[in-house]
Structures are given as structure tokens and as C-alpha cells.
Amino acid sequence: MENIAPIRDITYISELRQFDLDGRPFRRAALRGDAVRIHRGAYLPATVWRSLDRTEQYRHQVVAATSASRTHPTLSHRSAAVVWGIPLIGPLPKLVDVLASESSGSRTEGSFHRHATRDLEGDIEFLHGVPVTSLRRTIIDLALVLPFPAAVVALDWAIRPGTDNSPKPSITIEDLWDAVSALQISRGHRRVSRAIQFGDGLSGSPGESLSRALIHELGFPAPVLQQRFDDRLGLIGYADFWWPRFRLIGEFDGLLRYTRGAFDSGLSVSDIVVAEKKREDRLRALGPSVARWLWADTMEPRSLFTLLREAGLPSGRIRA
């Protein structure tokens, strides 16, 4: 798919052998530091490896793992997620998630974490030439194993349509319910249903989705998402969160908000920050208060709890 960054430059020793070529030069290159062994029998130029962020490195590793395997298992769960581009909260796994038959059972084997399933062939697609659970099945699997806030981040991303400027695969809530039925989800059905029912494609970023899930878990009232605000000069913008009863606007300020804005507009990050400050001044002039928080606050829910309580938002909980 054109929106999924390509996997390039991986050399497989097994493919060299098919053409009677020697793989020892790649092993020597790895010893010199000119190549990186990203999986048994799979090498990537060191310059390419160093140019990738941690998520991209892991994505190359999982594709290499299933490609190099004689059985070519289907990537699933978090490994499938990184291939699809689904945002994940928390550290990436060290192992590669793949499907396994019910008879063999769930287990860790070498570099693989094998997840037993009754359906090894349903909802499978091919990306980068390797089998991967479909987008809808991947979201269901994540909802089964991830904490609720992390599952919401993945689900919100999946149901949010792509745009011309930012294309991405997407599905609908109906697709997810269909997958629950097709996969005959019984164990964990309540857990999956909770995530699906909470999903909202209006969340504009992983940070906003994580914030929304934490706001719910911390006992605060549900906010209105992407509320439009205007003044005499016209459109001010769309607030991430809006509690009309309490006249409170909530804004998640991830660094990506400014770096992406600078990239899209051609302005510097400092220019974007100044423009954001002017935008907030216009919002405050209308009467609402504005509460802002960062990634660090979402990683420590007590911090977000204190911030919103001090902003005047009531919670059904005494403490976080």
C-alpha cells in the first residue's frame, strides 16, 4: 500500500544460496560494522539501519523474521501493528508476534512469540510480501492484550480516515464488529467490546486518544472533541477537548504538533509556537479556561489528574 513505508535493502542469505552465491561477505561486513544482522540470515546496511528510528528498525526486523523463516508465519499483534503503521504506546516488544495453531499452543520459541488461534487463515493480507493479520484483526488482537488506553490509541487511529496530505489505511466500527463475529471472539469479548464502543475517529492524534482514554479512566466527564471556536476575526481553531459545562478547553501538546505543523506550513517551530500562543489568547478572550498537558503527563496519569482537577474539572475519583 502506498501509504505504508517500504521495506528495502534487506539481504537474505537463503536467497543468495538459491543462486549459488556466498553469504560470508555479509557476515564479515557485520563484523566490521558495515552491516547489521537484523535477524538470523538477514542483513541490512549499517547506514540504512542507523537512519531508522526504533519503530522502523523493529518493523524491518519483524518483516525479516517471517521472510527468513522456513514456515513464513503470519505476523500478528504488535508486530503486525508496526507493519500497518498503527501507533503503539509503551516499549516495543523484543520478540516477533506471529500466529500459531491451537494444537501447538501459545509459546515463546526463538525470536517468536507464537499466539495460538483457532483461525490461522482468516483475515490475512500480504504486505511487503509477508503474511500479516488484516487491519481489523490486528486491532481486535491488540484490544485483547493491551491495556485499555493503549488499545484505544490503536483503534482510534484505525477508524480515523486518511487525508490527501496524510494517507493511511482505515476501517469502520462496523468492520470491527464484523471481525469480532467472524473470529468468534468469546474469551475477552467484554474487553474488546469496551474498546470498540469507546473508539472515536475524531481524536486527532495518538496523544489525544491516550488522553481521552485516561480522562475516562480517571473519572472525569467526557469531553466534546474537536470543538470549533470563532471570534470576530473568524475561525480560531478546533480545540482537542471541550467541557462546555465547565467552560474548559483541554489541549494535548505533543512535540509532533509543532514539528509537523512546521513541516506542513514551511514555518519554523518557534513561529508555530508563537502562533499557538496567539491562538490560545484568542480562546481565553472568549471566556473559557485552557488546560494544556504534555506526553509526560499522559505517561504519569496522576499528573494529568492533578492538572485537570486544578483546572476546575470534577472527577468521580478522590485520587488518581
Coordinates of C-alpha atoms in Angstrom, one line a residue:
M1 CA 0.0 0.0 0.0
E2 CA 1.4 3.4 -1.0
N3 CA 0.9 4.9 2.5
I4 CA 3.0 2.2 4.2
A5 CA 6.7 3.0 4.1
P6 CA 8.6 0.4 2.0
I7 CA 11.0 -2.2 3.5
R8 CA 14.2 -2.1 1.4
D9 CA 17.8 -3.2 1.4
I10 CA 17.4 -6.4 3.4
T11 CA 19.6 -9.2 2.1
Y12 CA 18.6 -12.8 2.9
I13 CA 21.3 -15.4 2.9
S14 CA 18.8 -18.1 1.9
E15 CA 18.1 -16.1 -1.3
L16 CA 21.8 -15.9 -2.1
R17 CA 22.2 -19.6 -1.8
Q18 CA 19.5 -20.2 -4.4
F19 CA 21.8 -18.5 -6.9
D20 CA 24.9 -20.3 -5.5
L21 CA 26.2 -17.0 -4.0
D22 CA 28.2 -16.8 -0.9
G23 CA 26.8 -15.2 2.3
R24 CA 30.1 -15.0 4.1
P25 CA 30.9 -11.4 2.8
F26 CA 27.8 -10.2 4.7
R27 CA 28.9 -11.9 7.8
R28 CA 32.3 -10.3 7.5
A29 CA 30.6 -6.9 6.8
A30 CA 28.6 -7.3 10.1
L31 CA 31.8 -8.0 12.0
R32 CA 33.4 -4.8 10.5
G33 CA 30.3 -2.8 11.4
D34 CA 29.3 -2.1 7.7
A35 CA 26.2 -4.3 8.0
V36 CA 23.7 -5.2 10.8
R37 CA 22.3 -8.7 11.3
I38 CA 18.7 -7.8 12.0
H39 CA 17.6 -11.5 12.1
R40 CA 19.2 -14.8 11.6
G41 CA 20.1 -14.9 7.9
A42 CA 19.0 -11.3 7.2
Y43 CA 21.3 -8.3 6.9
L44 CA 20.8 -4.6 6.4
P45 CA 23.5 -2.0 5.5
A46 CA 24.6 -0.2 8.7
T47 CA 24.0 3.2 7.2
V48 CA 20.4 2.3 6.5
W49 CA 19.9 0.8 10.0
R50 CA 21.3 4.0 11.6
S51 CA 18.9 6.1 9.6
L52 CA 15.8 4.4 11.0
D53 CA 14.0 5.2 14.2
R54 CA 13.3 2.5 16.7
T55 CA 9.9 1.7 15.3
E56 CA 11.3 1.4 11.8
Q57 CA 14.1 -0.8 13.0
Y58 CA 11.6 -3.1 14.6
R59 CA 9.4 -3.1 11.5
H60 CA 12.4 -4.2 9.4
Q61 CA 13.2 -6.9 12.0
V62 CA 9.7 -8.4 12.0
V63 CA 9.5 -8.5 8.2
A64 CA 13.0 -10.1 8.1
A65 CA 12.0 -12.6 10.7
T66 CA 9.0 -14.0 8.9
S67 CA 10.6 -13.8 5.5
A68 CA 13.7 -15.7 6.6
S69 CA 11.6 -18.4 8.4
R70 CA 11.1 -21.6 6.5
T71 CA 7.4 -21.7 7.6
H72 CA 6.7 -17.9 6.9
P73 CA 4.4 -17.4 9.9
T74 CA 1.8 -14.7 9.9
L75 CA 2.7 -11.5 11.7
S76 CA 0.2 -10.6 14.4
H77 CA -0.5 -8.3 17.4
R78 CA 2.2 -5.6 17.9
S79 CA 4.4 -6.9 15.1
A80 CA 1.5 -6.6 12.6
A81 CA 0.7 -3.2 14.1
V82 CA 4.1 -1.8 13.2
V83 CA 3.8 -3.1 9.7
W84 CA 0.4 -1.4 9.3
G85 CA 1.7 1.8 10.9
I86 CA -0.6 1.6 13.9
P87 CA 0.8 3.7 16.8
L88 CA 1.8 1.7 19.9
I89 CA 2.1 3.1 23.4
G90 CA 5.0 1.9 25.5
P91 CA 8.2 0.0 24.7
L92 CA 8.3 -2.2 21.6
P93 CA 8.4 -6.0 22.1
K94 CA 11.7 -7.8 21.9
L95 CA 10.1 -10.8 20.2
V96 CA 8.2 -11.1 16.9
D97 CA 4.4 -11.8 17.3
V98 CA 3.1 -14.5 15.0
L99 CA 0.0 -16.8 14.8
A100 CA 0.2 -20.4 15.8
S101 CA -2.3 -23.3 15.7
E102 CA -4.4 -24.1 18.7
S103 CA -2.9 -27.6 18.8
S104 CA 0.7 -26.2 19.2
G105 CA -0.4 -23.6 21.8
S106 CA 0.9 -20.2 22.7
R107 CA 4.6 -20.2 23.4
T108 CA 7.9 -18.4 23.0
E109 CA 10.2 -20.1 20.5
G110 CA 13.5 -18.5 19.5
S111 CA 12.7 -14.9 18.3
F112 CA 9.0 -15.6 18.0
H113 CA 6.1 -15.2 20.4
R114 CA 3.5 -17.6 19.0
H115 CA -0.1 -16.8 19.7
A116 CA -2.5 -19.8 19.4
T117 CA -5.6 -19.2 17.4
R118 CA -8.4 -21.3 16.0
D119 CA -8.2 -19.4 12.7
L120 CA -4.8 -19.3 11.0
E121 CA -6.1 -18.3 7.6
G122 CA -9.0 -15.8 8.2
D123 CA -8.4 -12.0 7.8
I124 CA -4.9 -12.3 6.5
E125 CA -3.3 -9.9 4.0
F126 CA 0.2 -9.6 2.4
L127 CA 2.3 -6.5 3.0
H128 CA 5.9 -6.3 1.9
G129 CA 5.5 -9.9 0.6
V130 CA 4.8 -11.3 4.0
P131 CA 1.5 -12.5 5.6
V132 CA 0.1 -10.1 8.2
T133 CA -3.2 -10.1 10.1
S134 CA -5.7 -7.7 8.4
L135 CA -6.0 -4.2 9.9
R136 CA -9.3 -5.1 11.6
R137 CA -8.0 -8.4 13.0
T138 CA -4.8 -6.6 14.2
I139 CA -6.9 -4.1 16.1
I140 CA -9.0 -6.8 17.7
D141 CA -5.9 -8.7 18.7
L142 CA -4.4 -5.6 20.3
A143 CA -7.6 -4.9 22.2
L144 CA -7.4 -8.4 23.6
V145 CA -3.8 -8.0 25.0
L146 CA -3.1 -4.3 25.5
P147 CA -4.2 -2.0 28.4
F148 CA -7.4 -0.1 27.6
P149 CA -5.7 3.3 26.9
A150 CA -3.2 1.7 24.5
A151 CA -6.0 -0.2 22.8
V152 CA -8.0 3.0 22.3
V153 CA -4.9 4.7 20.7
A154 CA -4.7 1.9 18.1
L155 CA -8.4 1.7 17.5
D156 CA -8.9 5.5 17.1
W157 CA -6.1 5.6 14.6
A158 CA -7.6 2.7 12.6
I159 CA -11.1 4.3 12.3
R160 CA -9.8 7.8 11.5
P161 CA -9.9 8.3 7.7
G162 CA -6.7 9.3 6.0
T163 CA -6.4 12.6 4.1
D164 CA -4.8 13.6 0.9
N165 CA -1.9 15.1 2.9
S166 CA -1.7 12.1 5.2
P167 CA -3.0 8.9 3.6
K168 CA -3.4 5.9 5.7
P169 CA -5.4 2.7 5.8
S170 CA -8.7 2.8 7.7
I171 CA -11.6 0.7 8.8
T172 CA -15.0 1.4 10.3
I173 CA -16.6 0.4 13.6
E174 CA -18.8 -1.9 11.7
D175 CA -15.7 -3.6 10.3
L176 CA -14.5 -4.3 13.8
W177 CA -17.8 -5.7 15.0
D178 CA -17.9 -7.9 11.9
A179 CA -14.4 -9.1 12.8
V180 CA -15.4 -9.9 16.3
S181 CA -18.2 -12.1 14.9
A182 CA -16.0 -13.7 12.1
L183 CA -13.2 -14.5 14.6
Q184 CA -15.8 -15.9 17.1
I185 CA -14.3 -13.9 19.9
S186 CA -15.6 -15.3 23.2
R187 CA -12.8 -15.1 25.7
G188 CA -12.0 -11.4 26.1
H189 CA -15.3 -10.3 24.4
R190 CA -16.1 -7.7 27.1
R191 CA -12.6 -6.3 26.9
V192 CA -12.8 -5.9 23.1
S193 CA -16.3 -4.5 23.2
R194 CA -15.3 -1.9 25.7
A195 CA -12.6 -0.6 23.4
I196 CA -14.8 -0.6 20.2
Q197 CA -17.6 1.2 22.0
F198 CA -15.2 3.8 23.2
G199 CA -13.5 4.4 19.8
D200 CA -13.8 7.8 18.2
G201 CA -12.2 8.8 14.9
L202 CA -12.4 12.4 15.9
S203 CA -9.3 12.0 18.1
G204 CA -6.7 13.8 16.0
S205 CA -3.5 12.1 17.3
P206 CA -2.3 9.2 19.4
G207 CA -1.7 11.7 22.3
E208 CA -5.3 12.9 22.1
S209 CA -6.6 9.3 22.1
L210 CA -4.4 8.4 25.0
S211 CA -5.6 11.5 26.9
R212 CA -9.2 10.7 26.2
A213 CA -8.9 7.2 27.5
L214 CA -7.1 8.4 30.6
I215 CA -9.7 11.2 31.2
H216 CA -12.3 8.5 31.2
E217 CA -10.4 6.1 33.5
L218 CA -9.7 9.0 35.9
G219 CA -13.4 9.6 36.3
F220 CA -13.7 13.0 34.5
P221 CA -16.7 13.9 32.4
A222 CA -16.5 13.0 28.7
P223 CA -15.3 16.0 26.6
V224 CA -16.6 17.2 23.3
L225 CA -13.9 16.5 20.7
Q226 CA -12.6 18.9 18.0
Q227 CA -15.0 21.8 19.1
R228 CA -14.8 24.8 16.7
F229 CA -14.2 28.2 18.1
D230 CA -14.7 31.6 16.3
D231 CA -14.3 35.2 17.3
R232 CA -14.8 38.5 15.4
L233 CA -11.7 37.8 13.3
G234 CA -13.1 34.4 12.2
L235 CA -12.1 30.9 12.9
I236 CA -9.7 30.5 15.8
G237 CA -9.3 26.7 15.5
Y238 CA -10.6 23.4 16.8
A239 CA -10.0 22.5 20.5
D240 CA -8.8 19.0 21.2
F241 CA -11.2 18.7 24.2
W242 CA -14.1 20.9 25.3
W243 CA -16.2 20.8 28.5
P244 CA -19.0 23.3 27.9
R245 CA -20.5 23.0 31.4
F246 CA -17.2 23.9 33.0
R247 CA -16.1 26.4 30.3
L248 CA -12.8 24.5 30.0
I249 CA -10.7 23.7 26.9
G250 CA -8.2 20.9 27.0
E251 CA -5.2 20.8 24.7
F252 CA -2.7 18.0 24.3
D253 CA 0.7 19.4 23.3
G254 CA 2.9 16.7 21.9
L255 CA 6.1 17.8 20.2
L256 CA 4.8 16.4 17.0
R257 CA 2.1 19.0 17.0
Y258 CA 4.7 21.7 16.4
T259 CA 7.2 19.8 14.3
R260 CA 4.5 18.5 11.9
G261 CA 2.9 22.0 11.8
A262 CA 6.3 23.5 10.8
F263 CA 6.8 20.8 8.1
D264 CA 3.3 21.3 6.7
S265 CA 3.4 25.1 6.7
G266 CA 7.0 25.8 6.0
L267 CA 7.3 27.8 9.2
S268 CA 9.9 27.3 11.9
V269 CA 8.9 25.5 15.2
S270 CA 9.3 28.8 17.0
D271 CA 6.9 30.5 14.6
I272 CA 4.4 27.7 15.2
V273 CA 4.7 28.1 19.0
V274 CA 4.1 31.9 18.7
A275 CA 1.1 31.3 16.5
E276 CA -0.2 28.7 19.0
K277 CA 0.2 31.3 21.8
K278 CA -1.8 33.8 19.9
R279 CA -4.5 31.2 19.2
E280 CA -4.7 30.5 22.9
D281 CA -5.0 34.2 23.8
R282 CA -8.0 34.4 21.4
L283 CA -9.6 31.4 23.0
R284 CA -9.2 32.8 26.5
A285 CA -10.6 36.1 25.3
L286 CA -13.9 34.3 24.7
G287 CA -14.1 33.3 28.3
P288 CA -13.0 29.6 28.6
S289 CA -10.1 28.5 30.6
V290 CA -7.4 26.5 28.8
A291 CA -5.6 23.5 30.3
R292 CA -2.6 22.1 28.5
W293 CA -0.6 18.9 29.1
L294 CA 2.3 17.0 27.6
W295 CA 3.3 13.4 26.8
A296 CA 4.9 13.3 30.2
D297 CA 1.5 13.9 31.9
T298 CA -0.1 11.1 30.0
M299 CA 2.7 8.7 31.0
E300 CA 2.0 9.6 34.6
P301 CA -1.8 9.7 35.0
R302 CA -1.6 11.3 38.5
S303 CA -0.1 14.3 36.9
L304 CA -2.9 14.6 34.4
F305 CA -5.4 14.0 37.2
T306 CA -4.0 16.9 39.3
L307 CA -3.8 19.2 36.3
L308 CA -7.4 18.7 35.3
R309 CA -8.6 18.9 39.0
E310 CA -6.7 22.2 39.4
A311 CA -8.3 23.5 36.2
G312 CA -11.7 23.0 37.8
L313 CA -12.8 19.7 36.3
P314 CA -14.6 17.4 38.7
S315 CA -13.8 13.7 39.0
G316 CA -15.7 10.8 40.4
R317 CA -12.5 9.6 42.0
I318 CA -10.8 11.0 45.1
R319 CA -7.3 10.5 43.7
A320 CA -5.6 9.0 40.7

